[in-house]
Coordinates of C-alpha atoms and ligand atoms in Angstrom, one line a residue:
Chain A
X792 CA -17.0 42.2 -11.5
X793 CA -15.9 41.1 -8.1
X794 CA -12.2 41.2 -7.2
X795 CA -10.2 38.1 -7.9
X796 CA -7.8 36.7 -5.4
X797 CA -5.4 33.9 -5.7
X798 CA -4.9 31.7 -2.7
X799 CA -2.0 29.3 -2.7
X800 CA -3.0 26.0 -1.2
X801 CA -0.2 23.5 -0.4
X802 CA 2.2 21.8 -0.9
X803 CA 1.9 21.6 2.8
X804 CA -1.7 22.0 3.7
X805 CA -4.2 21.2 6.4
X806 CA -5.9 18.1 4.8
X807 CA -3.3 15.5 4.2
X808 CA 0.4 15.1 4.4
X809 CA 0.8 14.9 0.7
X810 CA 2.5 17.6 -1.5
X811 CA 0.0 18.9 -4.0
X812 CA -0.1 22.6 -4.7
X813 CA -3.2 24.4 -5.9
X814 CA -3.6 27.9 -7.0
X815 CA -7.1 28.8 -6.1
X816 CA -8.6 31.7 -8.0
X817 CA -11.3 33.1 -5.8
X818 CA -14.1 35.6 -6.4
X819 CA -15.1 36.5 -2.9
X820 CA -15.5 33.1 -1.2
X821 CA -16.1 31.1 -4.4
X822 CA -13.4 29.2 -6.2
X823 CA -13.6 30.0 -9.9
X824 CA -10.6 28.1 -11.0
X825 CA -8.1 25.7 -9.4
X826 CA -4.7 25.1 -11.0
X827 CA -2.9 22.1 -9.6
X828 CA 0.8 21.5 -9.7
X829 CA 2.6 18.4 -8.6
X830 CA 6.2 17.2 -8.8
X831 CA 7.5 17.8 -5.3
X832 CA 8.3 14.2 -4.4
X833 CA 9.5 12.6 -7.6
X834 CA 11.7 9.7 -6.7
X835 CA 12.5 8.2 -10.1
X836 CA 11.3 4.8 -9.3
X837 CA 10.5 3.9 -12.9
X838 CA 14.0 4.6 -13.9
X839 CA 15.3 2.4 -11.1
X840 CA 14.2 -0.6 -13.1
X841 CA 17.4 -0.3 -15.1
X842 CA 19.5 -0.8 -12.0
X843 CA 17.6 -3.5 -10.1
X844 CA 17.0 -6.9 -11.7
X845 CA 13.4 -7.8 -12.4
X846 CA 13.0 -10.1 -9.4
X847 CA 14.3 -7.5 -7.0
X848 CA 12.2 -4.7 -8.5
X849 CA 9.0 -6.0 -6.9
X850 CA 10.3 -4.5 -3.6
X851 CA 10.6 -1.2 -5.4
X852 CA 7.2 -1.5 -7.0
X853 CA 5.7 -2.1 -3.5
X854 CA 7.2 1.1 -2.3
X855 CA 5.6 3.2 -5.0
X856 CA 2.7 3.8 -2.7
X857 CA 2.6 3.6 1.1
X858 CA -1.0 2.5 1.3
X859 CA -1.8 0.2 -1.6
X860 CA 1.7 -1.1 -1.6
X861 CA 0.7 -4.7 -1.8
X862 CA -1.5 -4.2 -4.9
X863 CA 1.4 -2.4 -6.6
X864 CA 3.7 -5.4 -6.0
X865 CA 0.9 -7.7 -7.2
X866 CA 0.3 -5.7 -10.4
X867 CA 4.0 -5.7 -11.2
X868 CA 4.3 -9.5 -10.5
X869 CA 1.2 -10.2 -12.6
X870 CA 2.6 -8.3 -15.5
X871 CA 6.0 -10.0 -15.5
X872 CA 4.2 -13.4 -15.1
X873 CA 2.1 -12.6 -18.2
X874 CA 5.2 -11.8 -20.2
X875 CA 7.0 -14.9 -19.1
X876 CA 4.0 -17.1 -19.3
X877 CA 4.2 -18.2 -15.7
X878 CA 1.1 -19.8 -14.3
X879 CA 1.1 -19.2 -10.5
X880 CA -0.4 -21.8 -8.2
X881 CA -4.1 -21.3 -7.3
X882 CA -3.3 -20.9 -3.6
X883 CA -1.0 -18.0 -4.4
X884 CA -3.7 -16.3 -6.3
X885 CA -6.1 -16.6 -3.4
X886 CA -3.5 -15.4 -0.9
X887 CA -2.9 -12.4 -3.1
X888 CA -6.6 -11.7 -3.3
X889 CA -7.0 -11.9 0.4
X890 CA -4.1 -9.6 1.2
X891 CA -5.2 -7.3 -1.5
X892 CA -8.7 -7.0 0.0
X893 CA -7.2 -6.5 3.4
X894 CA -5.2 -3.6 2.1
X895 CA -8.4 -2.2 0.5
X896 CA -10.1 -2.3 3.9
X897 CA -7.2 -0.6 5.6
X898 CA -6.9 2.0 2.9
X899 CA -10.6 2.9 3.0
X900 CA -10.6 3.1 6.8
X901 CA -7.6 5.4 6.6
X902 CA -9.5 7.5 4.1
X903 CA -12.6 7.6 6.3
X904 CA -10.5 8.8 9.2
X905 CA -8.9 11.5 7.1
X906 CA -12.3 12.5 5.8
X907 CA -13.6 12.9 9.3
X908 CA -10.6 14.9 10.1
X909 CA -11.1 17.1 7.1
X910 CA -14.7 18.0 8.1
X911 CA -13.7 18.5 11.7
X912 CA -15.0 15.3 13.4
X913 CA -11.9 14.4 15.3
X914 CA -13.3 11.6 17.4
X915 CA -14.7 9.9 14.4
X916 CA -11.2 10.1 12.8
X917 CA -9.7 8.4 15.8
X918 CA -12.3 5.6 15.9
X919 CA -11.8 4.9 12.2
X920 CA -8.1 4.5 12.8
X921 CA -8.6 2.5 15.9
X922 CA -10.4 -0.1 13.8
X923 CA -7.8 0.1 11.1
X924 CA -5.2 -0.8 13.7
X925 CA -6.7 -4.2 14.2
X926 CA -6.6 -4.8 10.5
X927 CA -2.9 -3.7 10.4
X928 CA -2.2 -6.1 13.3
X929 CA -3.6 -9.0 11.3
X930 CA -1.6 -8.0 8.3
X931 CA 1.5 -7.8 10.4
X932 CA 1.0 -11.3 11.9
X933 CA 0.7 -12.8 8.5
X934 CA 3.1 -10.9 6.4
X935 CA 5.6 -9.3 8.8
X936 CA 4.9 -5.8 7.7
X937 CA 2.1 -3.4 8.5
X938 CA 1.8 -1.5 5.3
X939 CA 4.6 -2.8 3.2
X940 CA 3.7 -6.5 3.1
X941 CA 6.7 -7.7 1.1
X942 CA 5.0 -11.0 0.4
X943 CA 4.4 -10.8 -3.3
X944 CA 7.0 -12.1 -5.7
X945 CA 7.2 -13.0 -9.4
X946 CA 5.9 -16.5 -9.5
X947 CA 3.7 -16.5 -6.4
X948 CA 3.9 -15.3 -2.8
X949 CA 6.6 -15.5 -0.2
X950 CA 4.6 -16.5 2.8
X951 CA 1.7 -18.9 3.4
X952 CA -1.1 -18.4 5.8
X953 CA -2.1 -21.7 7.4
X954 CA -5.8 -22.6 7.1
X955 CA -6.3 -22.3 10.8
X956 CA -4.9 -18.8 10.9
X957 CA -7.0 -17.9 7.9
X958 CA -10.2 -19.0 9.6
X959 CA -9.2 -17.1 12.8
X960 CA -8.6 -14.0 10.7
X961 CA -12.0 -14.3 9.0
X962 CA -13.6 -14.7 12.4
X963 CA -11.9 -11.7 13.7
X964 CA -12.8 -9.7 10.6
X965 CA -16.4 -10.6 10.9
X966 CA -16.4 -9.5 14.5
X967 CA -14.8 -6.3 13.4
X968 CA -17.5 -5.8 10.8
X969 CA -19.9 -4.9 13.6
X970 CA -17.6 -2.2 14.9
X971 CA -17.1 -0.9 11.4
X972 CA -20.8 -0.8 10.8
X973 CA -21.3 1.2 14.0
X974 CA -18.7 3.8 12.9
X975 CA -19.8 4.0 9.3
X976 CA -23.4 4.5 10.3
X977 CA -22.3 7.8 11.6
X978 CA -20.8 8.7 8.2
X979 CA -24.0 7.7 6.5
X980 CA -26.6 9.0 8.8
X981 CA -25.3 11.8 11.0
X982 CA -26.7 15.2 10.4
X983 CA -23.5 17.1 10.7
X984 CA -21.7 14.8 8.3
X985 CA -24.4 15.0 5.7
X986 CA -24.4 18.8 6.0
X987 CA -20.8 18.8 4.8
X988 CA -21.0 16.1 2.1
X989 CA -24.4 16.0 0.5
X990 CA -24.5 18.0 -2.7
X991 CA -20.8 19.0 -2.4
X992 CA -18.7 18.6 -5.6
X993 CA -21.2 17.0 -7.8
X994 CA -19.7 15.1 -10.8
X995 CA -22.3 13.8 -13.2
X996 CA -22.1 10.4 -14.9
X997 CA -21.0 12.0 -18.2
X998 CA -18.4 14.2 -16.6
X999 CA -17.0 11.4 -14.6
X1000 CA -16.7 9.3 -17.7
X1001 CA -15.3 11.8 -20.1
X1002 CA -12.8 13.1 -17.5
X1003 CA -11.4 9.6 -17.3
X1004 CA -12.0 9.1 -13.5
X1005 CA -11.5 5.7 -12.0
X1006 CA -12.4 3.8 -8.8
X1007 CA -14.8 5.0 -6.2
X1008 CA -14.9 8.5 -7.8
X1009 CA -16.2 7.0 -11.0
X1010 CA -18.5 4.5 -9.2
X1011 CA -19.9 7.3 -7.0
X1012 CA -21.1 8.9 -10.2
X1013 CA -23.0 5.9 -11.3
X1014 CA -20.6 4.1 -13.7
X1015 CA -20.2 0.4 -12.8
X1016 CA -16.6 0.0 -13.7
X1017 CA -14.3 -2.1 -11.5
X1018 CA -11.1 -3.7 -12.8
X1019 CA -11.6 -6.6 -10.5
X1020 CA -14.4 -7.8 -12.7
X1021 CA -11.7 -8.6 -15.3
X1022 CA -11.1 -11.7 -13.1
X1023 CA -7.4 -11.5 -12.3
X1024 CA -6.0 -13.4 -9.3
X1025 CA -8.9 -15.2 -7.6
X1026 CA -11.6 -12.7 -8.5
X1027 CA -12.8 -14.9 -11.3
X1028 CA -14.1 -17.4 -8.8
X1029 CA -15.6 -15.0 -6.4
X1030 CA -19.0 -13.5 -6.5
X1031 CA -19.3 -9.7 -6.5
X1032 CA -20.7 -6.7 -8.3
X1033 CA -19.1 -3.3 -8.6
X1034 CA -20.6 -0.9 -6.0
X1035 CA -22.3 2.0 -7.5
X1036 CA -24.0 5.1 -6.2
X1037 CA -25.9 7.5 -8.4
X1038 CA -25.6 11.0 -7.0
X1039 CA -22.0 11.8 -7.8
X1040 CA -21.5 14.1 -4.8
X1041 CA -19.0 13.7 -2.0
X1042 CA -21.5 11.8 0.0
X1043 CA -21.9 9.2 -2.7
X1044 CA -18.2 8.7 -3.0
X1045 CA -18.0 8.3 0.8
X1046 CA -20.8 5.7 0.7
X1047 CA -19.2 3.8 -2.1
X1048 CA -16.0 3.4 -0.1
X1049 CA -18.0 2.4 3.0
X1050 CA -19.9 -0.3 1.1
X1051 CA -16.6 -1.4 -0.5
X1052 CA -15.3 -2.2 3.0
X1053 CA -18.1 -4.6 3.5
X1054 CA -17.7 -6.0 0.0
X1055 CA -14.0 -6.7 0.8
X1056 CA -14.9 -8.4 4.0
X1057 CA -17.3 -10.6 2.1
X1058 CA -14.7 -11.3 -0.6
X1059 CA -12.2 -12.4 2.1
X1060 CA -14.8 -14.7 3.6
X1061 CA -15.5 -16.2 0.2
X1062 CA -11.8 -16.6 -0.7
X1063 CA -11.0 -18.1 2.7
X1064 CA -13.8 -20.7 2.2
X1065 CA -12.6 -21.6 -1.3
X1066 CA -8.8 -21.5 -1.0
X1067 CA -7.3 -24.7 -2.3
X1068 CA -4.2 -26.3 -0.7
X1069 CA -1.0 -26.6 -2.6
X1070 CA 2.2 -24.8 -3.3
X1071 CA 2.5 -21.1 -3.1
X1072 CA 5.1 -20.4 -5.7
X1073 CA 6.8 -21.7 -8.8
X1074 CA 10.4 -21.4 -9.8
X1075 CA 11.1 -18.6 -12.2
X1076 CA 13.5 -19.4 -15.0
X1077 CA 14.8 -17.2 -17.7
X1078 CA 14.3 -13.5 -18.3
X1079 CA 11.2 -11.6 -19.5
X1080 CA 11.0 -10.9 -23.2
X1081 CA 8.1 -8.9 -24.6
X1082 CA 5.6 -6.4 -23.3
X1083 CA 2.4 -6.4 -21.4
X1084 CA -0.2 -4.1 -20.1
X1085 CA -2.1 -4.9 -16.8
X1086 CA -5.2 -3.2 -15.3
X1087 CA -5.7 -3.7 -11.7
X1088 CA -8.1 -2.3 -9.1
X1089 CA -6.5 -0.5 -6.2
X1090 CA -8.4 1.1 -3.4
X1091 CA -8.2 4.5 -5.2
X1092 CA -9.2 3.1 -8.5
X1093 CA -7.7 1.4 -11.5
X1094 CA -3.9 1.4 -11.9
X1095 CA -2.2 0.5 -15.1
X1096 CA 1.2 -1.3 -15.4
X1097 CA 3.1 -1.5 -18.6
X1098 CA 6.3 -3.5 -18.7
X1099 CA 8.7 -4.2 -21.5
X1100 CA 11.6 -6.5 -21.3
X1101 CA 14.1 -7.7 -23.9
X1102 CA 15.4 -11.0 -22.5
X1103 CA 17.7 -9.4 -20.0
X1104 CA 17.7 -9.4 -16.2
X1105 CA 17.0 -5.7 -16.3
X1106 CA 13.7 -4.6 -17.8
X1107 CA 13.6 -1.9 -20.5
X1108 CA 10.7 0.0 -19.2
X1109 CA 8.1 0.0 -16.4
X1110 CA 5.3 2.5 -16.7
X1111 CA 2.8 3.0 -14.0
X1112 CA -0.4 5.0 -14.3
X1113 CA -1.8 5.5 -10.8
X1114 CA -5.4 6.1 -10.1
X1115 CA -4.9 9.5 -8.5
X1116 CA -3.4 10.8 -11.7
X1117 CA -6.6 9.9 -13.5
X1118 CA -8.7 11.5 -10.9
X1119 CA -7.0 14.9 -10.8
X1120 CA -9.0 16.4 -13.7
X1121 CA -12.2 15.4 -11.9
X1122 CA -10.9 17.0 -8.7
X1123 CA -10.2 20.3 -10.5
X1124 CA -13.6 20.2 -12.1
X1125 CA -15.4 19.7 -8.7
X1126 CA -13.4 22.5 -7.2
X1127 CA -14.8 25.0 -9.7
X1128 CA -17.6 26.9 -8.1
X1129 CA -17.2 25.5 -4.6
X1130 CA -16.7 27.5 -1.4
X1131 CA -13.2 28.0 -0.2
X1132 CA -14.2 26.1 3.0
X1133 CA -15.1 23.1 1.0
X1134 CA -11.8 22.8 -0.8
X1135 CA -10.3 20.3 1.8
X1136 CA -13.3 18.0 1.6
X1137 CA -13.4 18.0 -2.2
X1138 CA -9.7 17.5 -2.5
X1139 CA -10.0 14.5 -0.2
X1140 CA -13.0 12.8 -1.9
X1141 CA -10.9 11.5 -4.7
X1142 CA -8.6 9.9 -2.1
X1143 CA -5.5 11.5 -3.5
X1144 CA -2.2 9.7 -3.2
X1145 CA 0.3 12.2 -4.6
X1146 CA 3.5 10.4 -3.8
X1147 CA 2.5 7.4 -5.9
X1148 CA 1.3 9.7 -8.7
X1149 CA 4.8 11.1 -8.9
X1150 CA 6.7 7.9 -8.1
Chain B
X608 CA -33.2 11.5 15.8
X609 CA -30.3 11.5 13.4
X610 CA -27.9 13.4 15.6
X611 CA -27.4 10.8 18.3
X612 CA -25.7 8.0 16.3
X613 CA -22.4 8.6 18.0
X614 CA -23.7 8.2 21.6
X615 CA -23.2 4.4 21.7
X616 CA -19.6 4.8 20.7
X617 CA -19.1 7.7 23.1
X618 CA -20.4 5.7 26.0
X619 CA -18.2 2.7 25.1
X620 CA -15.2 5.0 24.9
X621 CA -16.1 6.6 28.2
X622 CA -16.4 3.3 30.2
X623 CA -14.3 1.0 28.1
X624 CA -10.6 0.3 28.3
X625 CA -8.3 2.7 26.3
X626 CA -7.6 1.6 22.8
X627 CA -3.9 2.6 23.0
X628 CA -1.1 0.9 24.8
X629 CA 0.2 2.6 27.9
X630 CA 3.8 2.7 26.6
X631 CA 6.4 2.3 28.1
X632 CA 4.7 0.6 31.0
X633 CA 3.0 -1.8 28.6
X634 CA 5.4 -3.0 25.9
X635 CA 4.1 -4.0 22.5
X636 CA 4.5 -7.6 21.6
X637 CA 5.6 -8.1 18.1
X638 CA 4.3 -11.1 16.1
X639 CA 6.7 -13.9 15.2
X640 CA 6.5 -12.8 11.6
X641 CA 7.3 -9.1 12.2
X642 CA 10.2 -8.0 10.0
X643 CA 12.4 -6.0 12.4
X644 CA 16.0 -6.2 11.6
X645 CA 18.5 -8.5 10.0
X646 CA 20.6 -10.6 12.4
X647 CA 24.0 -11.8 11.1
X648 CA 25.2 -15.1 12.3
X649 CA 28.8 -14.9 11.1
X650 CA 30.1 -18.4 11.8
X651 CA 28.7 -20.0 8.7
X652 CA 29.2 -17.1 6.3
X653 CA 31.4 -17.9 3.3
X654 CA 31.6 -14.2 2.3
X655 CA 30.1 -15.1 -1.1
X656 CA 28.6 -11.6 -1.5
X657 CA 25.3 -12.8 -2.7
X658 CA 23.4 -10.8 -0.1
X659 CA 25.2 -7.6 -1.2
X660 CA 24.4 -8.3 -4.8
X661 CA 20.7 -8.9 -4.2
X662 CA 20.0 -6.3 -1.5
X663 CA 17.6 -3.8 -3.3
X664 CA 18.7 -1.0 -1.0
X665 CA 22.4 -1.5 -1.2
X666 CA 22.7 -1.8 2.6
X667 CA 25.1 -4.7 2.8
X668 CA 28.8 -4.6 2.0
X669 CA 30.9 -7.8 1.9
X670 CA 34.6 -7.6 1.7
X671 CA 36.3 -10.9 1.1
X672 CA 39.8 -9.6 1.6
X673 CA 39.2 -8.1 4.9
X674 CA 36.8 -10.8 6.0
X675 CA 34.2 -8.2 6.8
X676 CA 30.4 -8.1 6.5
X677 CA 28.9 -4.7 7.0
X678 CA 25.3 -3.5 7.2
X679 CA 24.0 0.0 7.2
X680 CA 20.8 -0.3 9.2
X681 CA 19.5 3.0 8.0
X682 CA 19.5 1.9 4.4
X683 CA 17.9 -1.4 5.1
X684 CA 14.3 -1.6 4.1
X685 CA 13.7 -4.8 6.0
X686 CA 12.6 -6.7 2.9
X687 CA 14.2 -10.0 4.0
X688 CA 15.5 -10.7 0.5
X689 CA 19.1 -11.2 1.7
X690 CA 18.1 -13.9 4.2
X691 CA 16.2 -15.7 1.4
X692 CA 19.1 -15.7 -1.0
X693 CA 21.9 -16.5 1.5
X694 CA 23.2 -20.0 0.6
X695 CA 24.4 -20.7 4.2
X696 CA 21.3 -19.3 5.9
X697 CA 23.3 -17.1 8.1
X698 CA 21.1 -14.1 7.8
X699 CA 17.9 -14.0 9.8
X700 CA 15.1 -11.5 10.2
X701 CA 14.4 -11.0 13.9
X702 CA 11.3 -9.2 15.2
X703 CA 13.3 -6.8 17.2
X704 CA 13.1 -3.1 16.6
X705 CA 16.2 -1.5 14.9
X706 CA 18.7 -0.4 17.5
X707 CA 18.9 3.4 17.6
X708 CA 22.1 5.0 16.3
X709 CA 23.5 8.5 16.3
X710 CA 25.5 8.9 13.1
X711 CA 23.4 8.8 10.0
X712 CA 25.7 6.7 8.0
X713 CA 26.9 4.4 10.8
X714 CA 27.6 0.8 9.6
X715 CA 27.7 -2.2 11.8
X716 CA 30.7 -4.3 11.0
X717 CA 31.1 -8.0 11.7
X718 CA 34.1 -10.2 11.0
X719 CA 33.7 -13.6 9.6
X720 CA 36.1 -16.4 10.6
X721 CA 36.0 -17.7 7.0
X722 CA 39.2 -17.8 5.1
X723 CA 39.0 -18.0 1.3
X724 CA 40.5 -21.3 0.2
X725 CA 43.1 -20.0 -2.1
X726 CA 45.0 -16.8 -1.5
X727 CA 46.3 -16.5 -5.0
X728 CA 43.4 -14.7 -6.9
X729 CA 42.5 -12.6 -3.9
X730 CA 42.7 -9.3 -5.7
X731 CA 40.7 -10.5 -8.6
X732 CA 38.0 -12.0 -6.2
X733 CA 37.8 -8.8 -4.3
X734 CA 37.0 -7.0 -7.6
X735 CA 34.2 -9.3 -8.5
X736 CA 32.5 -9.0 -5.2
X737 CA 32.5 -5.2 -5.0
X738 CA 31.3 -4.8 -8.5
Ligands
SF4_2391 S1 25.7 -13.6 4.6 FE1 25.2 -15.3 3.3 S2 24.9 -14.4 1.3 FE2 26.0 -12.9 2.5 S3 28.2 -13.3 2.1 FE3 27.6 -14.5 3.9 S4 27.1 -16.5 3.1 FE4 27.0 -15.1 1.3
SF4_2392 S1 16.5 -6.9 4.5 FE1 16.5 -6.2 2.4 S2 17.2 -4.1 2.5 FE2 17.8 -5.1 4.4 S3 19.8 -5.8 4.1 FE3 18.5 -7.5 3.6 S4 18.2 -7.3 1.4 FE4 19.0 -5.4 2.1

């Protein structure tokens, strides 16, 4: 029997600035087991709901994650609105959808950059982030923030985008689409990239399903599950299909995310064409009483919000299940049997966001 | 051949303009909407303390007795909620970068010319505000 070595990996490691620690049990160069541990950046944000009133908490919810912040705020607001039976104006739903899709694009571009960085393609990393910058500028012009939008609130949205600006944004995004295509072609076709990704960390359809994975990780293994098909916000009026790849390897997960960028651009185009005029918020009266459970699709997968209130300004409980948490078992599974040199790539293919997992 | 996909991008980068700004020669223009920092316009302030009560980060302190309005810029998360709730609209989000500071807990203090109408329940009022 070969000698076993344990290599500690993280919490500060070369792939991403997120604190996850892995004990990698190696036999020669092969990983036989990976033991994850998290808990380095717990911030107690769920507990904070007892100290901030439910209208204010949307700012806290947005700060659960630094990348899909807007969708966190949106999930929170949606859940409270369900409890309080608030019907938000159509325009607000569309604006939420548009901002949500922009945040998906910027999240996926961020991931593509990190991925390129992980397999050692530095210039590709910089180009992905160069494009992402244009998206962030558009977000900043309309919301005032680059990653923390701060535009969602219980009862609608805080800011409107004028129809002219919206058309301008769509034009700019469609122009950007060409550039994104140029960059993503490299991910899809380049020999060196394929060498690192094809066949790495295969997760079969059954494994992906039984391990409870979500988002692009699940769809990369051939399961067509996307919470947006539930039809929240404006998704009920938009035409789209979950993006699925069959192979279940790192390459498939990468291709799913790339195709999702183009899907999001298309969704933005559709939403901008259909957006109705009208008010962007309704007045919120009273306090939430009851409980509700929301499923929402974030860039990393499906997030779950559970909220319970008992007719007071302060909610009783907010519980968030973030997509990364659901994907950690799959990550551990793909790490078994891989080469040590592949660990960073495999760790990244689930697009981990540890800080929001710990909240 | 599938190895030359990057060449077009490489050529563009070689002969195109740099993607980054040559700071500080070129200064970045912020959009009108950019949330930079809160600007306090004290003339209208009635020291009602609503901004302090609503601020999710606890960055604002209002003292009615001392006629003081304080903000700790390092605590502020630039959410703009205070300016939304202010009844007198004397808070405004400006698209200016937060002024650098040396001390980690330094607060910026402003005095308001507003004098509370009755002096009698001053102690009691002070208590409600700071609660
Ligand atoms: S700034 Fe506005 S909200 Fe704050 S104390 Fe003054 S009047 Fe009240
Ligand atoms: S912008 Fe937000 S965090 Fe900053 S002082 Fe106002 S309410 Fe507080």
